[in-house]
JSON list of C-alpha atoms in Angstrom, two decimals:
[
{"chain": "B", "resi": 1, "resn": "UNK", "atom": "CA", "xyz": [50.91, -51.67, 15.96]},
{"chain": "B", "resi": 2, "resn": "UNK", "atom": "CA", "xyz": [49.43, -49.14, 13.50]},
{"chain": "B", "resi": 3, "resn": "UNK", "atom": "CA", "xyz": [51.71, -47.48, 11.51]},
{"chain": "B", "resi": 4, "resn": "UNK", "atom": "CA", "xyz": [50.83, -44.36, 8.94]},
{"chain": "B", "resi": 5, "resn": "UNK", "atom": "CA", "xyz": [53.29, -43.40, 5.92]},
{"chain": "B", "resi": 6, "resn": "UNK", "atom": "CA", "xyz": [52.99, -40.07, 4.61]},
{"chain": "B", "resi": 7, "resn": "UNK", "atom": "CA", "xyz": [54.20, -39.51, 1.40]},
{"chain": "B", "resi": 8, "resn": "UNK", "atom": "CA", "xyz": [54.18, -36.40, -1.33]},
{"chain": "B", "resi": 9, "resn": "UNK", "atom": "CA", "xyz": [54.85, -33.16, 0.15]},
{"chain": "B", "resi": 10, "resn": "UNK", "atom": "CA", "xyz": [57.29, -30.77, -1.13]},
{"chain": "B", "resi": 11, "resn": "UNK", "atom": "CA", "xyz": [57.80, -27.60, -2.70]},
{"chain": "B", "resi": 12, "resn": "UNK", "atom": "CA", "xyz": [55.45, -25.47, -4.75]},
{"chain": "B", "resi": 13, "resn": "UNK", "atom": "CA", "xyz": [54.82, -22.07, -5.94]},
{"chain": "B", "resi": 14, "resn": "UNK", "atom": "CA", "xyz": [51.86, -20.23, -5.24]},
{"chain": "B", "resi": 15, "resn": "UNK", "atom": "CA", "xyz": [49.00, -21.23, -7.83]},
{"chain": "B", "resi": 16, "resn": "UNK", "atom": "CA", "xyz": [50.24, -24.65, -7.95]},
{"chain": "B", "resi": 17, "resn": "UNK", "atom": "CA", "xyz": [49.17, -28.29, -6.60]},
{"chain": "B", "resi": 18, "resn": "UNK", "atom": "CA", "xyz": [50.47, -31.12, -4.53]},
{"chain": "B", "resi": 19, "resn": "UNK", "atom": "CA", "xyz": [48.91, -34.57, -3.76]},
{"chain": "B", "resi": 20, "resn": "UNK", "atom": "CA", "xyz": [49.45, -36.07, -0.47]},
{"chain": "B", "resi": 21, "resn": "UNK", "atom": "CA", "xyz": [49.04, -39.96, 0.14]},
{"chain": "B", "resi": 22, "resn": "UNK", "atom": "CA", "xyz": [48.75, -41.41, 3.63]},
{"chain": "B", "resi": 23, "resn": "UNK", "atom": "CA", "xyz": [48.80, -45.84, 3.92]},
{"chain": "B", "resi": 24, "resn": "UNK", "atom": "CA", "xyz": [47.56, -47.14, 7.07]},
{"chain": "B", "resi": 25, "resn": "UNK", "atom": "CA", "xyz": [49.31, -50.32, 7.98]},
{"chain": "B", "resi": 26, "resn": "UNK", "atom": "CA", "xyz": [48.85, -52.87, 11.07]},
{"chain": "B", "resi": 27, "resn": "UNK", "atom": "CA", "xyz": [45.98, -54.26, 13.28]},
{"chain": "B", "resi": 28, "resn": "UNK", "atom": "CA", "xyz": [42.85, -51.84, 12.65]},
{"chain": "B", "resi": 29, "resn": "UNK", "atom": "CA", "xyz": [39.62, -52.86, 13.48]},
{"chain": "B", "resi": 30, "resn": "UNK", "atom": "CA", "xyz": [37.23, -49.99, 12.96]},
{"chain": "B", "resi": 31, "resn": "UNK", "atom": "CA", "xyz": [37.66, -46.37, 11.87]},
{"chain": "B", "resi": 32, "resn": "UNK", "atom": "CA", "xyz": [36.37, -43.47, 13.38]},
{"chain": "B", "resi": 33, "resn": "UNK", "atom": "CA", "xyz": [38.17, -41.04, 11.68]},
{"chain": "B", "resi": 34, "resn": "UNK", "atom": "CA", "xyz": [40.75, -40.31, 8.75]},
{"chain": "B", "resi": 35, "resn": "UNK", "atom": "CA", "xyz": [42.39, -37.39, 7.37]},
{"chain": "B", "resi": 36, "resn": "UNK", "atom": "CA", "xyz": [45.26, -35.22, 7.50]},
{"chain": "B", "resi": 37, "resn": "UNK", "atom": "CA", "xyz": [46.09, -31.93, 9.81]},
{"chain": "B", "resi": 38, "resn": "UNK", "atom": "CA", "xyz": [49.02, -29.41, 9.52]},
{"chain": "B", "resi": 39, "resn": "UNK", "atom": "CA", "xyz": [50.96, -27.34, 11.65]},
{"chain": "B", "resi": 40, "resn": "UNK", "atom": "CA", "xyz": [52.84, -24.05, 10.18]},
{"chain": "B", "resi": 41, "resn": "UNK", "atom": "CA", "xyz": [55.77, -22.86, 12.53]},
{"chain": "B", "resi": 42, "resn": "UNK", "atom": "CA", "xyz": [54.31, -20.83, 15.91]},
{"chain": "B", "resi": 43, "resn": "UNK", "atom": "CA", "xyz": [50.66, -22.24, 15.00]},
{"chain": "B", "resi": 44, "resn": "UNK", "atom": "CA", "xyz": [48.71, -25.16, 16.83]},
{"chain": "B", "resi": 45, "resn": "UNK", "atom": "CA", "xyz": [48.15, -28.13, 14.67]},
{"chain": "B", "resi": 46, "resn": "UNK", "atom": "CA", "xyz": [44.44, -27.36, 12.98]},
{"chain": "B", "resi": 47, "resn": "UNK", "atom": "CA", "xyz": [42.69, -29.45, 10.72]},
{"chain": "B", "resi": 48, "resn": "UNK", "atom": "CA", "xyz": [42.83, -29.56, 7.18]},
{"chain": "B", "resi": 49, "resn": "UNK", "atom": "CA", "xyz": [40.27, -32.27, 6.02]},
{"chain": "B", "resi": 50, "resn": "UNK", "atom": "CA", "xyz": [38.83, -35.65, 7.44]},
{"chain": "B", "resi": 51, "resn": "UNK", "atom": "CA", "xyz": [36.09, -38.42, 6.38]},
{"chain": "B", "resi": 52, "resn": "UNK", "atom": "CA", "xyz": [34.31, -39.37, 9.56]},
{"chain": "B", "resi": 53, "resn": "UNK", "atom": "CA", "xyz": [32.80, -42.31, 10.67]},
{"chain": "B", "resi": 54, "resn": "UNK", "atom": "CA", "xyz": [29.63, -41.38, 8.89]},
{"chain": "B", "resi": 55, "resn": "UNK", "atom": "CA", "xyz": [31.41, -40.92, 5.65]},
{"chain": "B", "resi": 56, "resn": "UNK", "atom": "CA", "xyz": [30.81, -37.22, 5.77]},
{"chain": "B", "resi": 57, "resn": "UNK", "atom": "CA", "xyz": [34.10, -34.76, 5.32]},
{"chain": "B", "resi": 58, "resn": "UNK", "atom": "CA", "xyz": [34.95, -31.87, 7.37]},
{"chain": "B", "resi": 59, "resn": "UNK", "atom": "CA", "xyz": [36.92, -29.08, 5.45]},
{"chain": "B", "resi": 60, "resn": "UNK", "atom": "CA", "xyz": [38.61, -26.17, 6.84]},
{"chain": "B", "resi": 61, "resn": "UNK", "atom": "CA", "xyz": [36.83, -22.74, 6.03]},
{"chain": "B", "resi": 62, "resn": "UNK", "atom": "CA", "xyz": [40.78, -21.93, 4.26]},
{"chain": "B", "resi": 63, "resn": "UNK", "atom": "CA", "xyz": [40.84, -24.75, 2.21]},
{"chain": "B", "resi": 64, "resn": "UNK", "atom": "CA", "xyz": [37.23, -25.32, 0.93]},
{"chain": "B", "resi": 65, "resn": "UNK", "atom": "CA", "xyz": [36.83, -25.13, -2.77]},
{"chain": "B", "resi": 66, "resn": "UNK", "atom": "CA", "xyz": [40.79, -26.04, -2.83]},
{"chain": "B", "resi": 67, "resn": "UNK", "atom": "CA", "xyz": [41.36, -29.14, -1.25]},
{"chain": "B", "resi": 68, "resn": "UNK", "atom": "CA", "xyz": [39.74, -32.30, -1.53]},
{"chain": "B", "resi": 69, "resn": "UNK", "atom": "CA", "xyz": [40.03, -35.62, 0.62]},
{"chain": "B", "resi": 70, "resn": "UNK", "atom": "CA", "xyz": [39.48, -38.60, -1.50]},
{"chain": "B", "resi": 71, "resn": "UNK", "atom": "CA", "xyz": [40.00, -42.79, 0.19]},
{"chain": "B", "resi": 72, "resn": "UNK", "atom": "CA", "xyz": [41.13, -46.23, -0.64]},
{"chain": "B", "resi": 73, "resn": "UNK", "atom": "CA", "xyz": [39.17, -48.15, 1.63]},
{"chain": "B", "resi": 74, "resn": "UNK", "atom": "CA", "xyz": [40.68, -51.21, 0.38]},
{"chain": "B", "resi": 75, "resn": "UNK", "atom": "CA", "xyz": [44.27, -49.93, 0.57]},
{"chain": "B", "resi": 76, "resn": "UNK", "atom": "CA", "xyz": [43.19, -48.01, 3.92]},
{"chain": "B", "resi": 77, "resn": "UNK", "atom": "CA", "xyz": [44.77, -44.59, 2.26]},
{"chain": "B", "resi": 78, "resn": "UNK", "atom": "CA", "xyz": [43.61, -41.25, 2.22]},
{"chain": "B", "resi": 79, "resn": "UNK", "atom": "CA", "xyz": [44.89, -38.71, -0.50]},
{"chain": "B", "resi": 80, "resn": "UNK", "atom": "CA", "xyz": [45.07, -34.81, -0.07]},
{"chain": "B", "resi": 81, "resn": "UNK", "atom": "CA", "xyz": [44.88, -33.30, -3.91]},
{"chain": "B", "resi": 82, "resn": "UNK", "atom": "CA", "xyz": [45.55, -29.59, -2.79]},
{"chain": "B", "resi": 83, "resn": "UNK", "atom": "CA", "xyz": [45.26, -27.05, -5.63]},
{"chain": "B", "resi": 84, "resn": "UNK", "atom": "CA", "xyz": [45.66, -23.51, -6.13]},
{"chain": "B", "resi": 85, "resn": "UNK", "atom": "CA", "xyz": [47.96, -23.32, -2.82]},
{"chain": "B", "resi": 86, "resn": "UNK", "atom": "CA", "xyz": [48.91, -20.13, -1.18]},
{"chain": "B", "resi": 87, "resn": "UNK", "atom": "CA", "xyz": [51.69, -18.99, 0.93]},
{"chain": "B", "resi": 88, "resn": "UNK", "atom": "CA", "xyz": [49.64, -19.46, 3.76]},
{"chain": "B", "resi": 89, "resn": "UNK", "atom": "CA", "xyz": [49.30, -23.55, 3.16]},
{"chain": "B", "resi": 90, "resn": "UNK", "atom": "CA", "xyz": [52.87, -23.91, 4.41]},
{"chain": "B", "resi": 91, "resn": "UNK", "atom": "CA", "xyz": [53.18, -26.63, 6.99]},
{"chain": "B", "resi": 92, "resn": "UNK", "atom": "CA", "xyz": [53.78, -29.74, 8.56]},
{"chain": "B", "resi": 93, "resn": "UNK", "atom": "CA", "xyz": [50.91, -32.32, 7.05]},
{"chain": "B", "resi": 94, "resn": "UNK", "atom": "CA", "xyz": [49.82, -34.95, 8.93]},
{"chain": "B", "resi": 95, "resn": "UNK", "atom": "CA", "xyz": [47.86, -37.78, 8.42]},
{"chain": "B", "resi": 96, "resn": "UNK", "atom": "CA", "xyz": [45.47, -38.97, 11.29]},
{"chain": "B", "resi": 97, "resn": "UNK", "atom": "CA", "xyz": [43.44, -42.04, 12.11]},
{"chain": "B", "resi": 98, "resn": "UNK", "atom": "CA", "xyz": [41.13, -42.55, 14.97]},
{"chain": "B", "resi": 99, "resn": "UNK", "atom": "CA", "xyz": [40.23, -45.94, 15.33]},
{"chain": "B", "resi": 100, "resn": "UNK", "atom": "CA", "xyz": [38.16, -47.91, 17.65]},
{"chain": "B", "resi": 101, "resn": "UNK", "atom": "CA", "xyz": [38.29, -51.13, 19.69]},
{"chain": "B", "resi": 102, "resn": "UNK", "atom": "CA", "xyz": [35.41, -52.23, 21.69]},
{"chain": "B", "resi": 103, "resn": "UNK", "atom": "CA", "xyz": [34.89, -49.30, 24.08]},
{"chain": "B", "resi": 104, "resn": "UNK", "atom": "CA", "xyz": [38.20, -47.65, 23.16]},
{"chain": "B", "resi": 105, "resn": "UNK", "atom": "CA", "xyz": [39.63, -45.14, 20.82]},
{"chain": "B", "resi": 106, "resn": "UNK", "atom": "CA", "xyz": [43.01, -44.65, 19.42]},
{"chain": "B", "resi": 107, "resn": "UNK", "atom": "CA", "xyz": [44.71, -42.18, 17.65]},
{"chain": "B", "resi": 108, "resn": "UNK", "atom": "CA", "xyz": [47.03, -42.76, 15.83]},
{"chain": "B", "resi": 109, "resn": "UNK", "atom": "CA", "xyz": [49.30, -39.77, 13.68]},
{"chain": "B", "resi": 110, "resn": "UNK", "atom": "CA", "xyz": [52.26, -40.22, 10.40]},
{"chain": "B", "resi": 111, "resn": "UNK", "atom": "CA", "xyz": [55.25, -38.66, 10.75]},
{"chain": "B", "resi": 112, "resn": "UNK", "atom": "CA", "xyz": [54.49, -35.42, 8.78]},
{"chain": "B", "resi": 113, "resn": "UNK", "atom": "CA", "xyz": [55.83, -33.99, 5.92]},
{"chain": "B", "resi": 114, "resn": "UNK", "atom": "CA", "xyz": [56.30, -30.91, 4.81]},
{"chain": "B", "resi": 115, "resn": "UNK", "atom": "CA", "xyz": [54.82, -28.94, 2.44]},
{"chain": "B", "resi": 116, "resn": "UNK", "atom": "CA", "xyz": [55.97, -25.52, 1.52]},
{"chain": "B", "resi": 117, "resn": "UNK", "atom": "CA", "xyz": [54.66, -22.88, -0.94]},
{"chain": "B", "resi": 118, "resn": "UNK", "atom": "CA", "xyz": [56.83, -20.00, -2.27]},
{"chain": "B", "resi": 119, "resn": "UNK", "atom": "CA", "xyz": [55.21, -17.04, -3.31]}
]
């Protein structure tokens, strides 16, 4: 079983930064996919920012020049560094995987956390 651990939200004023950390644990065989999404209260869950399995990163328009996805492929972690947050970056973050095994895929999501910015 694949399990993901979110860890480093919390609160911050507008202006400020947060790092988010995300460890993959269990069987995982190939990755599609890694990255984190969010969900603000009333909203669908949207991306935030993923490596794909071509090593390129997809942004959202809101957060480019902001945000930036870094890895540990060793560890099998992916970090969030979000800076210069706005009120608007409140949500639920959570980490995502999509793996692969033979002809399947799997997805596989942390248990969120929540990040909140006063302004």
């Amino acid at each position: 079983q694949v399990q993901l651990v979110e860890s480093g939200g919390g609160l911050v004023q507008a202006g400020g930064s947060l790092r988010l950390s995300c460890a993959a644990s269990g069987s995982i065989f190939s990755i599609n996919a890694m990255g984190w999404y969010r969900q603000a209260p009333g909203k669908q869950r949207e991306l935030v920012a993923a490596f794909t399995s071509d090593d390129s990163t997809n942004y959202a328009d809101s957060v480019k020049g902001r945000f930036t996805i870094s890895r540990d492929d060793a560890k099998i972690s992916v970090y969030l560094q979000m800076n210069n947050m706005k009120a608007e970056d409140t949500a639920v973050y959570y980490c995502y995987l999509l793996a692969s095994l033979e002809a399947y895929e799997y997805e596989y999501w942390g248990q969120g956390t929540q990040v909140t910015v006063s302004s």
